[in-house]
Short mmCIF file of C-alpha atoms in Angstrom, two decimals:
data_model
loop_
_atom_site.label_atom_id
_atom_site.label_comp_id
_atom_site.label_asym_id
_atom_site.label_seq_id
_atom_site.Cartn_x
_atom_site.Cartn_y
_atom_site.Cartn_z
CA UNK R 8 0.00 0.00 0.00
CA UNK R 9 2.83 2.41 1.08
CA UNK R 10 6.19 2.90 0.64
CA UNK R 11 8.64 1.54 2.91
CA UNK R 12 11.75 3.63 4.40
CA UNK R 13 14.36 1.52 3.21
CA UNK R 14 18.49 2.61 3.81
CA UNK R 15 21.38 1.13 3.74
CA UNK R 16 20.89 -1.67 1.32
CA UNK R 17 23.75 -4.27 0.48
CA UNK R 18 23.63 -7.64 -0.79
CA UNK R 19 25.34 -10.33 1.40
CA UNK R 20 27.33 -13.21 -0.39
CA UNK R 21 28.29 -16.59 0.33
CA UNK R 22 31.61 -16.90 1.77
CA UNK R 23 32.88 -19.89 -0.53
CA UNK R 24 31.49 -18.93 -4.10
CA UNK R 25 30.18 -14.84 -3.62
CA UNK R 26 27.13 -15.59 -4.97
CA UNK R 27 24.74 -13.04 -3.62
CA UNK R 28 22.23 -14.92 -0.72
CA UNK R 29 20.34 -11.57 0.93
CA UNK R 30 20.37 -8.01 1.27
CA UNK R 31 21.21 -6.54 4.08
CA UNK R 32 19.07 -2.96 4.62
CA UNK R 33 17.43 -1.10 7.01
CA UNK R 34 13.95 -0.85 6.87
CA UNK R 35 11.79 1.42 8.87
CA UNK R 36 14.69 1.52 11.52
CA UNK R 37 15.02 -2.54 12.25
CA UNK R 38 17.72 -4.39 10.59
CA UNK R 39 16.81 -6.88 8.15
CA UNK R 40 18.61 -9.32 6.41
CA UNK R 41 16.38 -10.18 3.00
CA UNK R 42 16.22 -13.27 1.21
CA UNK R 43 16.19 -12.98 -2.64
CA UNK R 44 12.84 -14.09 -2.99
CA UNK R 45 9.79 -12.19 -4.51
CA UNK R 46 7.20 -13.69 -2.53
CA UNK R 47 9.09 -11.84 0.84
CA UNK R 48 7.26 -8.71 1.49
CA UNK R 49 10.40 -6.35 1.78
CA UNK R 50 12.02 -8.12 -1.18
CA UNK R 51 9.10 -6.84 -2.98
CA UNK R 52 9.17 -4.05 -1.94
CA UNK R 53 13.24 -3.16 -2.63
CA UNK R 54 12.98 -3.87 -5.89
CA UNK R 55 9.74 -2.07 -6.54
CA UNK R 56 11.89 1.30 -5.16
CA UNK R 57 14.99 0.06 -7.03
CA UNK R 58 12.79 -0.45 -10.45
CA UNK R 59 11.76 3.42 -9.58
CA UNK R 60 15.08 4.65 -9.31
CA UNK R 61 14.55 6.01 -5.34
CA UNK R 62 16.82 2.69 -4.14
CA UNK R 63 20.13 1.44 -5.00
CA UNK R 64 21.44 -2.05 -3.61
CA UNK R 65 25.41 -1.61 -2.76
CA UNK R 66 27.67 -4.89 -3.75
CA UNK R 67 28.37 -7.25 -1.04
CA UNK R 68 31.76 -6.37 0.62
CA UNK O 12 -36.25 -36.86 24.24
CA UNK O 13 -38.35 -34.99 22.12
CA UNK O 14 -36.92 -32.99 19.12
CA UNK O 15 -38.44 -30.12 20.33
CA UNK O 16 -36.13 -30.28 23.09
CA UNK O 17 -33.28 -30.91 21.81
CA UNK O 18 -33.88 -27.70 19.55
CA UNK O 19 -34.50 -25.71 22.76
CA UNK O 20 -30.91 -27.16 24.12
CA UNK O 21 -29.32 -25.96 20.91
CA UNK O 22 -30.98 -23.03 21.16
CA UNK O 23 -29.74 -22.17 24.67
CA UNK O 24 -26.35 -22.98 23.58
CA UNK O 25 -26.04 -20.59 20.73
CA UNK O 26 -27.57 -18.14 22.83
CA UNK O 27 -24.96 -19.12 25.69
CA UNK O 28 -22.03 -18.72 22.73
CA UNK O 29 -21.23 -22.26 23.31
CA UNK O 30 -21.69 -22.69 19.43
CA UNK O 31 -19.47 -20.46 17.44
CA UNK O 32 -17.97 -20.11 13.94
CA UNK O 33 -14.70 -19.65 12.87
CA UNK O 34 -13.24 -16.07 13.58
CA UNK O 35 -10.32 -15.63 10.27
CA UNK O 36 -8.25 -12.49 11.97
CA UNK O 37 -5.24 -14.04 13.80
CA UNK O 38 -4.17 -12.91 17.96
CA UNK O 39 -7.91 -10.89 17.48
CA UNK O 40 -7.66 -10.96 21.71
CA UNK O 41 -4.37 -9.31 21.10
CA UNK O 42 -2.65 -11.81 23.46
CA UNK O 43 0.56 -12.28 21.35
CA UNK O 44 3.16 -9.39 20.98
CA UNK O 45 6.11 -11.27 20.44
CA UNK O 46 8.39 -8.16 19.39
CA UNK O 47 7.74 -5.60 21.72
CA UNK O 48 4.65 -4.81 24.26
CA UNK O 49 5.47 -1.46 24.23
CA UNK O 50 7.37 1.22 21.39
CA UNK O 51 7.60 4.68 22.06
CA UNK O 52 8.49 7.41 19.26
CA UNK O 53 5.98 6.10 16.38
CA UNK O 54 6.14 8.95 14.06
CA UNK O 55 6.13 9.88 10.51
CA UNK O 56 7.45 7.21 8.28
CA UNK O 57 6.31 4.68 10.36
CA UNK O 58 4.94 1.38 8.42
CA UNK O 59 5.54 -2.32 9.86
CA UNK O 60 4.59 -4.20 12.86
CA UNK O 61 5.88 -3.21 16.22
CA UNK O 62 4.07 -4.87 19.08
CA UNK O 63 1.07 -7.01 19.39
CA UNK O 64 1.60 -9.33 15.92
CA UNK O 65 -0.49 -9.01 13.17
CA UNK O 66 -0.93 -5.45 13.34
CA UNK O 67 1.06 -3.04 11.48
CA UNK O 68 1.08 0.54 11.85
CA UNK O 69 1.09 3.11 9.35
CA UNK O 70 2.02 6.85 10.46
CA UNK O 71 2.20 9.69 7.26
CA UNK O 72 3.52 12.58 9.29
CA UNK O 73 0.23 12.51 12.18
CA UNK O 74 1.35 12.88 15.32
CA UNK O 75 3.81 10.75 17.61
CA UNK O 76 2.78 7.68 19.60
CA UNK O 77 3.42 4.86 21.98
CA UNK O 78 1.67 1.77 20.85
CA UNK O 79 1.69 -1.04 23.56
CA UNK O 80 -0.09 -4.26 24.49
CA UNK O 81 -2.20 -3.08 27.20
CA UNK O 82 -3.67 -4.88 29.90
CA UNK O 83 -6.95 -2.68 30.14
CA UNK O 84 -9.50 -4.64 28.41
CA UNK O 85 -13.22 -5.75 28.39
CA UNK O 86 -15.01 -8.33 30.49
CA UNK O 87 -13.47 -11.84 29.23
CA UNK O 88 -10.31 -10.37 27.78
CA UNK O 89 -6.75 -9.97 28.91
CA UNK O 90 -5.30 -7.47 26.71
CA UNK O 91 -5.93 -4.73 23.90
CA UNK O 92 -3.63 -3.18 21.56
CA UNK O 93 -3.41 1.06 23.00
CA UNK O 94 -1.84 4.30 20.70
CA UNK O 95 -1.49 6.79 23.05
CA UNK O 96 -0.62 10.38 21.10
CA UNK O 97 2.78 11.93 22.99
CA UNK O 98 2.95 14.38 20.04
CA UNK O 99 -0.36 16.26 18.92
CA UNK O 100 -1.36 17.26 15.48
CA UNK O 101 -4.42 19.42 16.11
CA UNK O 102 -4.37 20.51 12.24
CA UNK O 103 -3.30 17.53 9.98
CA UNK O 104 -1.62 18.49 6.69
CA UNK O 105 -3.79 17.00 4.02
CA UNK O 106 -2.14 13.90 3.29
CA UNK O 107 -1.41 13.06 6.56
CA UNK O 108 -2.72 9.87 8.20
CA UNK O 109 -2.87 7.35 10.50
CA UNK O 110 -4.00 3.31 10.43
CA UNK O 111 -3.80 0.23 12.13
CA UNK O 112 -4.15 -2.28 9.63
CA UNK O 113 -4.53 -6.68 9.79
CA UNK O 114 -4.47 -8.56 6.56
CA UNK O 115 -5.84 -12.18 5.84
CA UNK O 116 -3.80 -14.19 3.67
CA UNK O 117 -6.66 -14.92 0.53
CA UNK O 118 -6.89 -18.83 1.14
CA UNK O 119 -8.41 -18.42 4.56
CA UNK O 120 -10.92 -15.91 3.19
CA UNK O 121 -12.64 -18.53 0.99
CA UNK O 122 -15.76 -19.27 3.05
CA UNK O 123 -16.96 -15.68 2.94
CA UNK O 124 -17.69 -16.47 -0.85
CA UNK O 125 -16.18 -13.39 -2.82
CA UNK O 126 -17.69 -12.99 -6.39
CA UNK O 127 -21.44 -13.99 -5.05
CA UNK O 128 -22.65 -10.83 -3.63
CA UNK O 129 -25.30 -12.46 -1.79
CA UNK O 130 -23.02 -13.90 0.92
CA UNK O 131 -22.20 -11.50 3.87
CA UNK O 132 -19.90 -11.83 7.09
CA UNK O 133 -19.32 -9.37 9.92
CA UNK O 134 -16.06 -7.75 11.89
CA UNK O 135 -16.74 -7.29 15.32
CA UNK O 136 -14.69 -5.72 17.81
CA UNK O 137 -14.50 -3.75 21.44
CA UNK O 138 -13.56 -0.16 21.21
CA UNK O 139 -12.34 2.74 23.76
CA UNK O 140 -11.24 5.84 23.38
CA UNK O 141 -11.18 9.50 25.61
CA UNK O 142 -12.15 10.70 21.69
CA UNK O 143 -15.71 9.87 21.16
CA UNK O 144 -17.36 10.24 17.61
CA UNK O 145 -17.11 9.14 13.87
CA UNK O 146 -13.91 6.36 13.20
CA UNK O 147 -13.65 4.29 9.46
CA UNK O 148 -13.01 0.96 8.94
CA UNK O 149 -11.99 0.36 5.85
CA UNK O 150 -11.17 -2.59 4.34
CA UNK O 151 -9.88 -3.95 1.11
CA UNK O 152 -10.07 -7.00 -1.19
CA UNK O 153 -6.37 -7.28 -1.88
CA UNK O 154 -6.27 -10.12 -4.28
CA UNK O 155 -4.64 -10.63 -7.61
CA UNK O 156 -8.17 -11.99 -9.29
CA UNK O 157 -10.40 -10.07 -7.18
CA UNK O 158 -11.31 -6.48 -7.83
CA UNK O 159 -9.10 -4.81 -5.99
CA UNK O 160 -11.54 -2.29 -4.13
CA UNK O 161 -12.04 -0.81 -1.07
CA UNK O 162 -15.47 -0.21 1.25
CA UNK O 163 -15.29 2.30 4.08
CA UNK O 164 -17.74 1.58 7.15
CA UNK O 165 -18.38 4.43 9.83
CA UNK O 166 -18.80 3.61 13.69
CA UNK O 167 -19.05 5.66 16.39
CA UNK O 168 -18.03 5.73 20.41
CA UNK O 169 -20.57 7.12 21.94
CA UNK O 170 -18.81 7.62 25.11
CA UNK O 171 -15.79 8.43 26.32
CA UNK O 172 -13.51 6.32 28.42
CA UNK O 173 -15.78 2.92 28.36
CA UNK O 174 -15.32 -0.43 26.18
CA UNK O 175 -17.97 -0.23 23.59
CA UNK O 176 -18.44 -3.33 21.05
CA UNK O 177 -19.13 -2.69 17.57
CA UNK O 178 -20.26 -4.78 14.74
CA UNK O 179 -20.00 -3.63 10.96
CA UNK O 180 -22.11 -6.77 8.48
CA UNK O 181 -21.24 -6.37 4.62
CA UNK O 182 -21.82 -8.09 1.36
CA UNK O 183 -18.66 -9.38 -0.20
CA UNK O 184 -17.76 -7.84 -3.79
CA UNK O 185 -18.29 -9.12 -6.74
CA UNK O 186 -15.00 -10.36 -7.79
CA UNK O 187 -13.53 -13.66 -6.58
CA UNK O 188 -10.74 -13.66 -3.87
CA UNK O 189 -7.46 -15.86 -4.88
CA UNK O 190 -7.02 -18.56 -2.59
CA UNK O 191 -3.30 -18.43 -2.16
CA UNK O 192 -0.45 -17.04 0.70
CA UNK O 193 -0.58 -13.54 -0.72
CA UNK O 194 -2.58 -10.64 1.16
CA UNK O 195 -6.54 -11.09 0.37
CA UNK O 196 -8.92 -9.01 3.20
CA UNK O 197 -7.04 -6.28 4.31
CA UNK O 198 -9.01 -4.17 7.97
CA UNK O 199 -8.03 -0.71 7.79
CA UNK O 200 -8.64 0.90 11.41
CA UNK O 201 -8.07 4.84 10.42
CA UNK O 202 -7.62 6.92 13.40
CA UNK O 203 -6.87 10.59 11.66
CA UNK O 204 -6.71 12.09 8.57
CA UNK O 205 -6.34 15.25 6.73
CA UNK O 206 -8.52 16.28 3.81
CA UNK O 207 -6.58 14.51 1.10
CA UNK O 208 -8.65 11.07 2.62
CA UNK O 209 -11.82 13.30 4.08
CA UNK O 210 -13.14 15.99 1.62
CA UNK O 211 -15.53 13.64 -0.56
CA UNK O 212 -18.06 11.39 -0.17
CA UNK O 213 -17.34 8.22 2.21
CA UNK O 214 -17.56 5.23 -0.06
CA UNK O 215 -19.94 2.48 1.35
CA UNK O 216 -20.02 0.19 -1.64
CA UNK O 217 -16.93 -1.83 -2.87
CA UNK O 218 -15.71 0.63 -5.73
CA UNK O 219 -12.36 1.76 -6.58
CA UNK O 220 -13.00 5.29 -4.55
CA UNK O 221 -11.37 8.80 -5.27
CA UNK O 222 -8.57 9.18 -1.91
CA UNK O 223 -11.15 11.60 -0.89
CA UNK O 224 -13.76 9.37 -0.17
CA UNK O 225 -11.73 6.84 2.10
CA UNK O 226 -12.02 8.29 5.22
CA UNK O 227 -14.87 11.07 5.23
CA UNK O 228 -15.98 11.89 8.78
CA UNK O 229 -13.08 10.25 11.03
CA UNK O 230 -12.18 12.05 13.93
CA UNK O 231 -8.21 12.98 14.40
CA UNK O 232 -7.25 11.30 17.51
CA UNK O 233 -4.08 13.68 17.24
CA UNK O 234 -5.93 16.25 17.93
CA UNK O 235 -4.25 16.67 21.74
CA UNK O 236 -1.88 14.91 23.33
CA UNK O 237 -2.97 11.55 25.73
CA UNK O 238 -5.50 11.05 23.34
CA UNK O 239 -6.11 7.28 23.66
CA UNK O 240 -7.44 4.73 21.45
CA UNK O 241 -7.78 0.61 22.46
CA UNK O 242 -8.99 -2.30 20.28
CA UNK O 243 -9.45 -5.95 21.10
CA UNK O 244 -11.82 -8.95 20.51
CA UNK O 245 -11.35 -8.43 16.69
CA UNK O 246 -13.21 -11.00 14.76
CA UNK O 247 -14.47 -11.45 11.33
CA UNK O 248 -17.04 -14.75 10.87
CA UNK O 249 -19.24 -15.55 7.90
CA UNK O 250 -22.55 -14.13 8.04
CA UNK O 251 -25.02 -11.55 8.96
CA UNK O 252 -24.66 -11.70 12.92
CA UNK O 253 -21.31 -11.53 14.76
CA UNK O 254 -20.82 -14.50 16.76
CA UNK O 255 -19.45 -14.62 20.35
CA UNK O 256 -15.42 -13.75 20.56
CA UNK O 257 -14.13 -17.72 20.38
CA UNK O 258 -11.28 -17.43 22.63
CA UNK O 259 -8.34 -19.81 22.29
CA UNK O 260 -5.58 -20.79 24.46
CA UNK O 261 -2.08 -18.17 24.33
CA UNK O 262 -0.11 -21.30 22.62
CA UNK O 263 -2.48 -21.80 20.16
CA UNK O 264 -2.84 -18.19 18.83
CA UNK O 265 0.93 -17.91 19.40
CA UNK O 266 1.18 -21.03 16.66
CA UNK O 267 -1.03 -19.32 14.04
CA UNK O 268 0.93 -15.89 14.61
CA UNK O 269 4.32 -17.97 14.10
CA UNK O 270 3.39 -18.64 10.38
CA UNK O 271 4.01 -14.67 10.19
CA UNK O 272 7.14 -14.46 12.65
CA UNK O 273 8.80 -15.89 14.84
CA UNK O 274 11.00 -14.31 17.37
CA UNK O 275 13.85 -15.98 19.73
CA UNK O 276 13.73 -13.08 22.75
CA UNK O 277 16.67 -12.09 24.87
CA UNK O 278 13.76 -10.73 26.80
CA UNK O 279 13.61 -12.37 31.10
CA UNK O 280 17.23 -13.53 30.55
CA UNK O 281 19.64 -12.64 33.25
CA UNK O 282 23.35 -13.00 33.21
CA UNK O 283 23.05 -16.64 31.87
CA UNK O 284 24.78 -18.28 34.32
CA UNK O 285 22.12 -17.28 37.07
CA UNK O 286 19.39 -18.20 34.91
CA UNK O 287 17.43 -21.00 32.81
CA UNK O 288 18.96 -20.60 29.09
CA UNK O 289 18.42 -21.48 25.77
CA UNK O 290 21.24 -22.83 23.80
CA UNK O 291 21.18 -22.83 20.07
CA UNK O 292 23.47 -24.79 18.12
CA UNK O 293 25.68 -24.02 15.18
CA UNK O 294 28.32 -25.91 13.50
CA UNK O 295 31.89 -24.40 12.63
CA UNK O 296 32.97 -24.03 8.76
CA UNK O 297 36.55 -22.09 9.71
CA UNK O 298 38.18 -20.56 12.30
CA UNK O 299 36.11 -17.59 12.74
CA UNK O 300 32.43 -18.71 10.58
CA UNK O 301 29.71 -20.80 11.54
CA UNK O 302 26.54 -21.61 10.65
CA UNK O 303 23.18 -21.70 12.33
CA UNK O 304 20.54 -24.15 10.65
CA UNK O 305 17.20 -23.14 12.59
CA UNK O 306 14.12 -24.75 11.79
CA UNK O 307 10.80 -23.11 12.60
CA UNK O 308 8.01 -24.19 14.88
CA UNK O 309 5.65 -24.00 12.04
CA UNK O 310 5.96 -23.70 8.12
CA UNK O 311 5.93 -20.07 7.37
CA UNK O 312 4.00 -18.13 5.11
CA UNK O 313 6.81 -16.96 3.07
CA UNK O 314 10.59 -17.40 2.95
CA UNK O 315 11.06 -14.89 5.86
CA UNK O 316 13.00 -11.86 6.03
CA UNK O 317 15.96 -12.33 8.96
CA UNK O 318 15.32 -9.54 11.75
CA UNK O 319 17.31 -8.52 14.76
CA UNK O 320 17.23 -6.00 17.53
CA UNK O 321 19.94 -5.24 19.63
CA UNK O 322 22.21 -8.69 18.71
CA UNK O 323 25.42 -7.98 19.66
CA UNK O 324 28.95 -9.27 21.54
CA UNK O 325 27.59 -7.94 24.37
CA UNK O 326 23.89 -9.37 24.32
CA UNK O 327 24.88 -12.90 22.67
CA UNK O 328 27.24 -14.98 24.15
CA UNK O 329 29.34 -17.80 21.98
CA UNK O 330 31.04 -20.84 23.17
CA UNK O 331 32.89 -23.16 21.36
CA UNK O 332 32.54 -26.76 22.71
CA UNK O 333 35.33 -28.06 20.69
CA UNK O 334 38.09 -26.16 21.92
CA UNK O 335 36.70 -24.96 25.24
CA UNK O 336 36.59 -21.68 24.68
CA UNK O 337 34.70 -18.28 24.27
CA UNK O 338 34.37 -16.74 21.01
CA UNK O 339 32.88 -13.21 20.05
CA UNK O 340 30.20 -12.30 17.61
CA UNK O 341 31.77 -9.61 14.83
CA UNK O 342 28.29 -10.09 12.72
CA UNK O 343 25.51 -12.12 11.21
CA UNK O 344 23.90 -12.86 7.64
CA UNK O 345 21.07 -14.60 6.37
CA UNK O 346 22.56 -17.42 3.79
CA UNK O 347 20.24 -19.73 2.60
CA UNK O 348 16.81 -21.21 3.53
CA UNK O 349 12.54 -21.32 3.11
CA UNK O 350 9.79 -21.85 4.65
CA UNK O 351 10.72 -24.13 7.11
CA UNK O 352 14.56 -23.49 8.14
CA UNK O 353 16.77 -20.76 7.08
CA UNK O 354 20.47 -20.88 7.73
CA UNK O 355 22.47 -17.65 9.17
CA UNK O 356 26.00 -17.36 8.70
CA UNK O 357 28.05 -15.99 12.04
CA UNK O 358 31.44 -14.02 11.98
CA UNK O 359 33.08 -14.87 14.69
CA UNK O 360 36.66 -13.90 16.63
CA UNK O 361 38.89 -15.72 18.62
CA UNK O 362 41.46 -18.25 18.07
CA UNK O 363 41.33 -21.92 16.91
CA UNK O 364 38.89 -24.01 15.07
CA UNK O 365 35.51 -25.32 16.26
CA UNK O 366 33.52 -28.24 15.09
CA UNK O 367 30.55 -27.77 17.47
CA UNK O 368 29.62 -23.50 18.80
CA UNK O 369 26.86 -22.74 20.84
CA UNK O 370 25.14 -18.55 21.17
CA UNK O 371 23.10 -17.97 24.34
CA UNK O 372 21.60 -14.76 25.16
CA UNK O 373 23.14 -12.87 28.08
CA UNK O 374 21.63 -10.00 30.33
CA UNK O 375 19.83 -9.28 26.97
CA UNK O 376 16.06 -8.01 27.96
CA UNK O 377 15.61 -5.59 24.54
CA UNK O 378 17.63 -8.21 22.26
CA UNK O 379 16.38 -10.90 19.36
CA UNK O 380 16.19 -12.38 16.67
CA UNK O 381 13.72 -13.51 14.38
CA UNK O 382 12.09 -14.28 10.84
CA UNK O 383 9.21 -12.27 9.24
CA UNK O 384 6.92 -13.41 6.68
CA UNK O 385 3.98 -10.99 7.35
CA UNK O 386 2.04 -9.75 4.75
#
């Protein structure tokens, strides 16, 4: 229905082969550590914000 | 005995409530807050879940408020969910608003029969508030197949300070409600507005209404501060009449509300030495790394989202069995997982390998960690 304050979003990657596994972000000031899947409410709803250009996803570290 | 009797005993058990239906909105006694009973601060920009579970807040720049599990409540109850303003907002810019919201995922909507608008079914709930007059419920028929519209219902509270119960009876729309895990009745509780949600008409059939017709009439509960406002006994049955609250025992409520999240609290844990403890097991893949495989109490409704609040070195405590000795958290990521388990990958520091690493909360009473799959 509404947007979500999302900040501070960075994908997390698997230690042995990097591929990305979650994104880490904060999301109306809790911590949250996202799993790539579309059917996950905040998953959703970072890409929807990404898709509008108002969210950008850092690499994983 | 006669048949005429035995209507007159099923009669007198109906009456008595010891016949009821099935009431669809999850922890509607609000006895379940397994976050938080109490956040302070809820301001602008505010838009999840942050006590009693299943109900999510949504703040557009009305107001601050505490939101808490409260232990004031009707006759049979134990608890209510309370906003109490700390911040007033006497003249609400016009797209300003406030709602406390519960969704139904769309399978367990089925029996109210969406798409045949003969069928009906009623929300009931107790009500208090030191505001009395016009409040909107509003609810929606969030479904992928379904039409997608809204219907706004006006109650009042008649009087101020005292538990009033009210109960709203619709038609369902006309357009069928998917029966899958996604979001499919959506309640609405609105408790202020500016003019962006108030200027039109208030729209009583299910339509796809102008903004300005969502909320028409509702008070603003921001209007001064230590305005109040308390809900509990939410229920939602098929049907024309609302049937009698069917209470159910803390564990089982807390079961359905796991599907949504489930959260591992630091809360009641003392130094853990003085204490009973948890101990959660994780398995060592290097020197400092290891990985947590936790499965849930209940399949969830979606892969869940990995949440934590306040897990740190100095609220978690690590021990390696292996080598005897204490290692320290450096940080935590969700890896891999789904609806039943999900693993999370620790960073660890301190020296030598460990096959076999235990985390225990210690002296950690605003700490945990948990999954989310709400809607």
């Amino acid at each position: 229905m509404d947007n979500m304050n999302i900040t501070a979003a960075q994908y997390n990657a698997d230690a042995l082969d990097e591929h990305n596994t979650s994104i880490q972000a904060t999301i109306d000031g809790v911590e949250l550590h996202v799993p790539l899947d579309p059917a996950n409410r905040h998953y959703a709803e970072i890409m929807r914000q990404v898709e509008a250009g108002t969210l950008t996803i850092a690499e994983a570290d | 005995m006669s048949k005429a009797r035995q209507l007159a005993d099923l009669g007198n058990q109906i009456d008595d409530g010891a016949i009821t239906g099935t009431n669809m909105v999850i922890n509607g006694a609000m006895t379940v807050a397994q976050r938080s009973t109490s956040e302070t601060g809820l301001a602008n920009g505010t838009n999840s879940y942050k006590t009693v579970d299943r109900y999510t807040t949504y703040i557009s720049g009305l107001g601050a408020w505490t939101q808490s599990q409260d232990t004031d409540a009707p006759d049979g109850f134990g608890h209510s969910l309370k906003m109490l303003c700390t911040t007033a907002d006497a003249s609400p810019a016009a797209g300003d608003r406030m709602l406390i919201q519960t969704k139904i995922e769309g399978q367990d909507v089925q029996s109210l029969g969406f798409g045949n608008t003969a069928n009906t079914y009623t929300v009931s709930f107790y009500v208090k508030s030191n505001v009395t007059g016009t409040y909107i419920l509003e609810q929606y028929g969030d479904s992928a197949s379904a039409t997608g519209n809204n219907i706004s219902t006006a109650y009042t509270i008649n009087a101020a300070n005292t538990w009033e119960r009210k109960t709203i009876t619709l038609n369902v729309d006309s357009g069928a409600m998917t029966a899958d895990n996604t979001s499919g009745l959506v309640l609405s509780f609105w408790l202020g507005s500016g003019t962006n949600y108030t200027s039109g008409t208030l729209n009583t059939s299910w339509s796809n209404p102008a903004s300005t017709d969502r909320a028409v009439g509702q008070v603003n509960l921001a209007s001064a501060t230590n305005n109040y406002w308390q809900i509990t006994g939410v229920c939602l049955n098929v049907g024309d009449s609302a049937i009698d609250f069917p209470h159910e025992s803390y564990g089982d409520t807390l079961a359905k509300c796991q599907r949504y999240t489930y959260i591992i609290s630091g809360a009641g844990y003392t130094p853990a030495t003085s204490s009973a403890y948890d101990r959660y097991v994780m398995f060592g893949t290097g020197p400092t790394t290891a990985k947590w495989i936790t499965p849930f109490p209940t399949t969830m409704r979606a892969v869940p989202s990995l949440i934590t609040s306040n897990f740190t070195s100095s609220t978690v405590q690590i021990y390696s069995y292996t080598d005897d000795a204490s290692k320290t958290l450096s940080s935590i990521a969700l890896a891999q997982g789904g609806t039943n388990q999900q693993q999370v990958d620790f960073t660890l520091s301190g020296s030598g390998f460990a096959d076999t690493i235990t985390w225990r909360w210690n002296n950690s009473p605003a700490a945990y960690i948990g999954f989310d799959a709400e809607l």
